[in-house]
mmCIF file with all atom_site columns, C-alpha atoms in Angstrom:
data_model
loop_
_atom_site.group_PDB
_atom_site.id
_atom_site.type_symbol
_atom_site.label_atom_id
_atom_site.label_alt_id
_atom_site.label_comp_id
_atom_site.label_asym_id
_atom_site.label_entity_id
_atom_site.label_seq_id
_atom_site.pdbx_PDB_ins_code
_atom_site.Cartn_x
_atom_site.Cartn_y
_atom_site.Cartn_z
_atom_site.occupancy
_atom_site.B_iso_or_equiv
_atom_site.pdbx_formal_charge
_atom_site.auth_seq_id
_atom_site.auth_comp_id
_atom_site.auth_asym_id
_atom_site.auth_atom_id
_atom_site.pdbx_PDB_model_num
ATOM 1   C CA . UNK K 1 1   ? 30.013 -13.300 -36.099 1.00 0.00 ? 1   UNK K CA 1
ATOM 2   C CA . UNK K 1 2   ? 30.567 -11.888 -32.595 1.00 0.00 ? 2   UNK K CA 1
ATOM 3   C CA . UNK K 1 3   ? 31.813 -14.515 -30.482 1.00 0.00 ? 3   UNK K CA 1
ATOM 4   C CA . UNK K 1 4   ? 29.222 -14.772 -27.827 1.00 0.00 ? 4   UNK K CA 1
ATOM 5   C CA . UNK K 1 5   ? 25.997 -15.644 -30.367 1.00 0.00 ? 5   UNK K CA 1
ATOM 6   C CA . UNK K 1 6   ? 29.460 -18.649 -31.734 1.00 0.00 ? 6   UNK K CA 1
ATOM 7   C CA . UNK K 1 7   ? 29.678 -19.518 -28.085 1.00 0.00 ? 7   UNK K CA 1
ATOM 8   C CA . UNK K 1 8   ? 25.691 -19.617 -27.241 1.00 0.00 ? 8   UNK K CA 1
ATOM 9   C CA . UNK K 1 9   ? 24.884 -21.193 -30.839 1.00 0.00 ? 9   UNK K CA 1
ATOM 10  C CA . UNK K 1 10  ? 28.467 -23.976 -30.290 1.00 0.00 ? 10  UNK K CA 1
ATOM 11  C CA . UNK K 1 11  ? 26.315 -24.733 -26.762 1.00 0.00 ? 11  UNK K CA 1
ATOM 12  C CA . UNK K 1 12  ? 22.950 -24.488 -27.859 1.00 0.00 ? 12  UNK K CA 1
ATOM 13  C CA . UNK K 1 13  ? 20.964 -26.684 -25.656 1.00 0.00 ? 13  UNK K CA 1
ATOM 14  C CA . UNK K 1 14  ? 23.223 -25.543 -22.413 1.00 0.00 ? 14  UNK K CA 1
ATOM 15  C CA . UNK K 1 15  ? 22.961 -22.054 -23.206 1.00 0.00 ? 15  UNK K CA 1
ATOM 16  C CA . UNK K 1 16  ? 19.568 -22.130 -25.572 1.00 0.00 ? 16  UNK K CA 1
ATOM 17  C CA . UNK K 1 17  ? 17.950 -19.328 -22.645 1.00 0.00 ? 17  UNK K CA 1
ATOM 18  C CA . UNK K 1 18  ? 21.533 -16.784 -23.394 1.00 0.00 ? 18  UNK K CA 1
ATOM 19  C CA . UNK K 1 19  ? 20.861 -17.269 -27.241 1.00 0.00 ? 19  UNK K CA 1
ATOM 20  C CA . UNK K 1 20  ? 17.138 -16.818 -26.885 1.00 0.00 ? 20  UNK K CA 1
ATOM 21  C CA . UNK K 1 21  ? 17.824 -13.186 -25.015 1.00 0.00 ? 21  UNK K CA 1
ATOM 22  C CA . UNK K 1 22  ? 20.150 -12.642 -27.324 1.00 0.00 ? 22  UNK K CA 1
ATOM 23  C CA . UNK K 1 23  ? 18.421 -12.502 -30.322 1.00 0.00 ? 23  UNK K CA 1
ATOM 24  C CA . UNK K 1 24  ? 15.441 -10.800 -28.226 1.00 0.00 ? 24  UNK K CA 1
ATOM 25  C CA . UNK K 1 25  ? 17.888 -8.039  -27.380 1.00 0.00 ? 25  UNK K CA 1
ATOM 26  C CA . UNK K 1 26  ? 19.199 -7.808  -30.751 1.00 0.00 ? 26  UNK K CA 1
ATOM 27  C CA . UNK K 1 27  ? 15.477 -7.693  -32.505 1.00 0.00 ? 27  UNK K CA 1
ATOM 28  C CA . UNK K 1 28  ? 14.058 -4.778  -29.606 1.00 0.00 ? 28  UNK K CA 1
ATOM 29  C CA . UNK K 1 29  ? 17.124 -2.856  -30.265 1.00 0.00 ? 29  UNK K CA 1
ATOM 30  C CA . UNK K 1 30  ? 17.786 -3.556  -34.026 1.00 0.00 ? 30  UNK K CA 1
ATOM 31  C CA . UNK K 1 31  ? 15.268 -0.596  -35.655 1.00 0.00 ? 31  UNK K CA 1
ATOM 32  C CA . UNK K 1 32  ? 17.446 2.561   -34.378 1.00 0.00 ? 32  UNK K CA 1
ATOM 33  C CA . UNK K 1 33  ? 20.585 1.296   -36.115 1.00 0.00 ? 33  UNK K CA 1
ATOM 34  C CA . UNK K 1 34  ? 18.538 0.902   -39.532 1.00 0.00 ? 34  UNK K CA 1
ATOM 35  C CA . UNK K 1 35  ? 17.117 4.373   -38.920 1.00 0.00 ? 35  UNK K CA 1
ATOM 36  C CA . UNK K 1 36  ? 20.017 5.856   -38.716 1.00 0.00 ? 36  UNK K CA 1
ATOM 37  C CA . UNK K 1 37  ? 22.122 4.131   -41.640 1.00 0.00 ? 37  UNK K CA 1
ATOM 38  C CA . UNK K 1 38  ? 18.862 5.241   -43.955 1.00 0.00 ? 38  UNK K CA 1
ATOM 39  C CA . UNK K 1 39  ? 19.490 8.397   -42.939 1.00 0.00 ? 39  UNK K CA 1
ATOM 40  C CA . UNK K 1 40  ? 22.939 8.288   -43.277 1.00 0.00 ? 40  UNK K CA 1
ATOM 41  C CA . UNK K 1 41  ? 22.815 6.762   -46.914 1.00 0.00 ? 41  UNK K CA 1
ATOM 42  C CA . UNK K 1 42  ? 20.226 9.746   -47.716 1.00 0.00 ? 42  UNK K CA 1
ATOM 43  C CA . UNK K 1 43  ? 22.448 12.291  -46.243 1.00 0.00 ? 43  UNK K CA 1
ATOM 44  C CA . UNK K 1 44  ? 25.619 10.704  -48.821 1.00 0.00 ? 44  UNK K CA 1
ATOM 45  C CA . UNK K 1 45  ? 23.048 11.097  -51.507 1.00 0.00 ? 45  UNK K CA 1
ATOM 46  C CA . UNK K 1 46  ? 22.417 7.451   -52.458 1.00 0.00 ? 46  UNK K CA 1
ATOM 47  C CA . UNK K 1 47  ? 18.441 7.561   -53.725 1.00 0.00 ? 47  UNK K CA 1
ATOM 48  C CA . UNK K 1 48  ? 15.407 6.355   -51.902 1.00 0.00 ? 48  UNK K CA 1
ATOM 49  C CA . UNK K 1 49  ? 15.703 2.644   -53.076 1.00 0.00 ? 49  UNK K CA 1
ATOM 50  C CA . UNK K 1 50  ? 18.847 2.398   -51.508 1.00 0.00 ? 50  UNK K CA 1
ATOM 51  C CA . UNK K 1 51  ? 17.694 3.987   -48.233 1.00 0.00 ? 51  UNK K CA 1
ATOM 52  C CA . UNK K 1 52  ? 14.219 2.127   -48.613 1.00 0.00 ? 52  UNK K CA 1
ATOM 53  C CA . UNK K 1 53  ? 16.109 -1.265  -47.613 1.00 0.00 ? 53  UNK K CA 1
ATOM 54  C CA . UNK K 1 54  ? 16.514 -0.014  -44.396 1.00 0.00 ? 54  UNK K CA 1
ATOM 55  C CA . UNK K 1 55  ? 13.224 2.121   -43.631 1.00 0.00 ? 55  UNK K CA 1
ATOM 56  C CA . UNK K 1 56  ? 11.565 -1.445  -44.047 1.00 0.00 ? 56  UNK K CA 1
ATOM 57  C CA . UNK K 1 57  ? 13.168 -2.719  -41.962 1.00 0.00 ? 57  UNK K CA 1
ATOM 58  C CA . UNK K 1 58  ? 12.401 -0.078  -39.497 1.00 0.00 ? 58  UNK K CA 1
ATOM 59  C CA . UNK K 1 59  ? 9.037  -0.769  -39.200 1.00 0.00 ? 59  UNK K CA 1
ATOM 60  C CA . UNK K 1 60  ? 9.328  -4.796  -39.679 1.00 0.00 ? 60  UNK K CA 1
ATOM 61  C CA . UNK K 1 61  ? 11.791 -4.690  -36.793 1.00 0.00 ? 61  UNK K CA 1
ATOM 62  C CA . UNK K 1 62  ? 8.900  -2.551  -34.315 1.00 0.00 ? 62  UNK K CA 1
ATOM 63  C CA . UNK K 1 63  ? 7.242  -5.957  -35.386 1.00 0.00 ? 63  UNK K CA 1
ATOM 64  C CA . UNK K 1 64  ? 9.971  -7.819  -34.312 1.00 0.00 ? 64  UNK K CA 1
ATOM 65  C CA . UNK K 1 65  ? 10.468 -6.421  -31.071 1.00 0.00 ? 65  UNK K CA 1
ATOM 66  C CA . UNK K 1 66  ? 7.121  -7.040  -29.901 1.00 0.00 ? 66  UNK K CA 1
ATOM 67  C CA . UNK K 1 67  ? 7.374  -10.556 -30.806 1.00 0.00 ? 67  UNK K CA 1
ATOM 68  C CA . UNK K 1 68  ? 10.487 -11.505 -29.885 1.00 0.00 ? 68  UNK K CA 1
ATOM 69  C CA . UNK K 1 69  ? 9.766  -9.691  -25.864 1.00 0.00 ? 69  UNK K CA 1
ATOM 70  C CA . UNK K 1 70  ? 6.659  -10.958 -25.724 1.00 0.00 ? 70  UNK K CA 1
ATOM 71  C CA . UNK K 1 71  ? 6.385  -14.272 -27.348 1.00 0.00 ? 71  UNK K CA 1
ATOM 72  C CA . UNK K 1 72  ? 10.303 -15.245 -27.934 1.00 0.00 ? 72  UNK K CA 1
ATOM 73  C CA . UNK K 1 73  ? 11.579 -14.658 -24.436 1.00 0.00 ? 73  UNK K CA 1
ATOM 74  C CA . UNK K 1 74  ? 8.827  -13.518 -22.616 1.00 0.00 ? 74  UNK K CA 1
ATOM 75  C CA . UNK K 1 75  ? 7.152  -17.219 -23.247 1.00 0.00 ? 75  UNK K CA 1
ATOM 76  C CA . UNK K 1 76  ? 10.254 -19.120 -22.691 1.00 0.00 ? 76  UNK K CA 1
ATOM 77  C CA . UNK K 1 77  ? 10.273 -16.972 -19.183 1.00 0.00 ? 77  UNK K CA 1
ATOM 78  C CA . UNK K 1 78  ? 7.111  -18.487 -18.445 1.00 0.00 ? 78  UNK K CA 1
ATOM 79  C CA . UNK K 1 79  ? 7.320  -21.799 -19.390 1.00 0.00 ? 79  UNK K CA 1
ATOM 80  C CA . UNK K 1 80  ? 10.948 -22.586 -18.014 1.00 0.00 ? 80  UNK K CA 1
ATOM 81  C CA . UNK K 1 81  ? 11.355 -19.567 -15.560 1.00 0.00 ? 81  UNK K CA 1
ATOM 82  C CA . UNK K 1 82  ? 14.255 -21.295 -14.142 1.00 0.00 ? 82  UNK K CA 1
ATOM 83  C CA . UNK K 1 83  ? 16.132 -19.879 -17.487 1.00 0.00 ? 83  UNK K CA 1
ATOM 84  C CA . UNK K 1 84  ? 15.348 -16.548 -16.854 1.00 0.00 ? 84  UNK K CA 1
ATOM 85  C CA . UNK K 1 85  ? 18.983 -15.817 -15.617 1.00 0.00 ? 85  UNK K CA 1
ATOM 86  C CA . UNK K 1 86  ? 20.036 -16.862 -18.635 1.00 0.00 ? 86  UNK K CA 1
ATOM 87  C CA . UNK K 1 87  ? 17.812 -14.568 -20.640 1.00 0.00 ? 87  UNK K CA 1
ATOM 88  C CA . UNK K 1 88  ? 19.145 -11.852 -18.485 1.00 0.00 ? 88  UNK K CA 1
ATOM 89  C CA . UNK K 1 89  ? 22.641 -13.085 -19.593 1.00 0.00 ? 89  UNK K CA 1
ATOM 90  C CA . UNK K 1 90  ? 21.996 -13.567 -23.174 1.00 0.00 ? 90  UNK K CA 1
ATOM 91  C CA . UNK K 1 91  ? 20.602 -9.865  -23.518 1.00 0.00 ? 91  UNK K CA 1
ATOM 92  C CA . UNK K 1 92  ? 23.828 -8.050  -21.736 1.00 0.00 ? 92  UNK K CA 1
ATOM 93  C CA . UNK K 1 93  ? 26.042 -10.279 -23.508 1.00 0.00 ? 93  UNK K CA 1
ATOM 94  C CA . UNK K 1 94  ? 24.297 -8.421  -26.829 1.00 0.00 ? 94  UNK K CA 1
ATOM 95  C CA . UNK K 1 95  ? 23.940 -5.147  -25.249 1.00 0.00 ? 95  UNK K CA 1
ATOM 96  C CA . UNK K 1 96  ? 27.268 -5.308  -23.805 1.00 0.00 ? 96  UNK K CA 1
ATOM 97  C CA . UNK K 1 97  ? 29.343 -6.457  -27.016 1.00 0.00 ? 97  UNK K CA 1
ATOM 98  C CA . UNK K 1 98  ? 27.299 -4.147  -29.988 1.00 0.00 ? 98  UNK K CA 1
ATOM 99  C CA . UNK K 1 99  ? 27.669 -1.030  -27.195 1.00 0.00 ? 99  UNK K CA 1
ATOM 100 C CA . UNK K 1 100 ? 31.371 -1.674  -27.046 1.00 0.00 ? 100 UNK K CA 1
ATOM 101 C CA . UNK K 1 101 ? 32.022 -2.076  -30.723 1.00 0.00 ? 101 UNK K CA 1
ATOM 102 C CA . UNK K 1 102 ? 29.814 0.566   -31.459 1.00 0.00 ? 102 UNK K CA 1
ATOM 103 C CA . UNK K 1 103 ? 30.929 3.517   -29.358 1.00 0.00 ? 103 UNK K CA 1
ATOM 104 C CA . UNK K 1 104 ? 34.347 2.640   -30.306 1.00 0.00 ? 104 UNK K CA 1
ATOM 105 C CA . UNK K 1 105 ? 33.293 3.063   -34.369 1.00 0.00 ? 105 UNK K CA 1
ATOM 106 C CA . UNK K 1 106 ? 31.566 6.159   -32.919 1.00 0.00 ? 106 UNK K CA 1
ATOM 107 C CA . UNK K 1 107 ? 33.808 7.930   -30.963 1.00 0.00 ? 107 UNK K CA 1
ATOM 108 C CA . UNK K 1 108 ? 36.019 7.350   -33.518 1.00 0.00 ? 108 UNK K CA 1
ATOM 109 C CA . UNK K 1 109 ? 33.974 9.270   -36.402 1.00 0.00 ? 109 UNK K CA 1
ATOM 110 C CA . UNK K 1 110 ? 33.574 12.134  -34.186 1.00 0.00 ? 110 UNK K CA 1
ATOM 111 C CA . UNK K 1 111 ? 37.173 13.115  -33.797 1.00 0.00 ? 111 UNK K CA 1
ATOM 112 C CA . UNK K 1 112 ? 37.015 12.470  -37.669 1.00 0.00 ? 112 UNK K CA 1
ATOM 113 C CA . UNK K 1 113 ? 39.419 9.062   -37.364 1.00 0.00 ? 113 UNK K CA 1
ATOM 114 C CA . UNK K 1 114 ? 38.883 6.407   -39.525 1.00 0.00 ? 114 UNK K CA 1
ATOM 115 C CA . UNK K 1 115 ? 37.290 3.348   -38.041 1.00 0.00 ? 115 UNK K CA 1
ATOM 116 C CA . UNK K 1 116 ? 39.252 0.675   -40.167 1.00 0.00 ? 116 UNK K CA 1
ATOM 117 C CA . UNK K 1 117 ? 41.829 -1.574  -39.137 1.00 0.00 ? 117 UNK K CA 1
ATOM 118 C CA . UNK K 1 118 ? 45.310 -0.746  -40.741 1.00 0.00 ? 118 UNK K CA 1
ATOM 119 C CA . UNK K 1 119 ? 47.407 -3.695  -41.733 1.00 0.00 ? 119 UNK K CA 1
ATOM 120 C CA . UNK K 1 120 ? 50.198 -4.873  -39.590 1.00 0.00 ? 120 UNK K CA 1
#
């Protein structure tokens, strides 16, 4: 578990406006990722069933992101605005750690490296 949804989840009712943009952040962004292991899985040559996992979710998560702008963040926004910082906090936290890990695992695969961790 990435540490900052540990640190917002450990501080809950301090922090409950970072964990709420986190998850917001993580649900609008959370369909491209699932695209692309589908196609990924498809392009190993695993079957449709295997890559039909994550095509659901494709279209549940379009779902999701409407609800969790809209009437996850966008609604605690409005009814405690003087959170909103912490929204703003709680989505660049997500954006911020997943962009780092993730362009690391990518750049990684494109000069053909391996992405694992070797033992010590």
């Amino acid at each position: 578990m990435p540490l900052d949804r540990s640190l917002f989840g450990l501080h809950r009712r301090r922090l409950r406006g970072a964990i709420v943009g986190h998850l917001a952040a993580y649900e609008m962004t959370s369909s491209l990722p699932c695209r692309a292991y589908a196609n990924g899985l498809r392009r190993l040559g695993f079957g449709e069933d295997v890559a039909d996992h994550f095509d659901e979710h494709v279209e549940a998560d379009a779902v999701h992101e409407q609800l969790a702008a809209r009437d996850l963040a966008g609604a605690l926004a409005e009814e405690e605005p003087h959170l909103a910082r912490d929204l703003l906090f709680g989505v660049a936290a997500c954006l911020s750690v997943d962009g780092r890990l993730w362009g690391g695992l990518r750049e990684r695969f494109e000069r053909g490296e391996s992405a694992l961790r070797r033992p010590l």
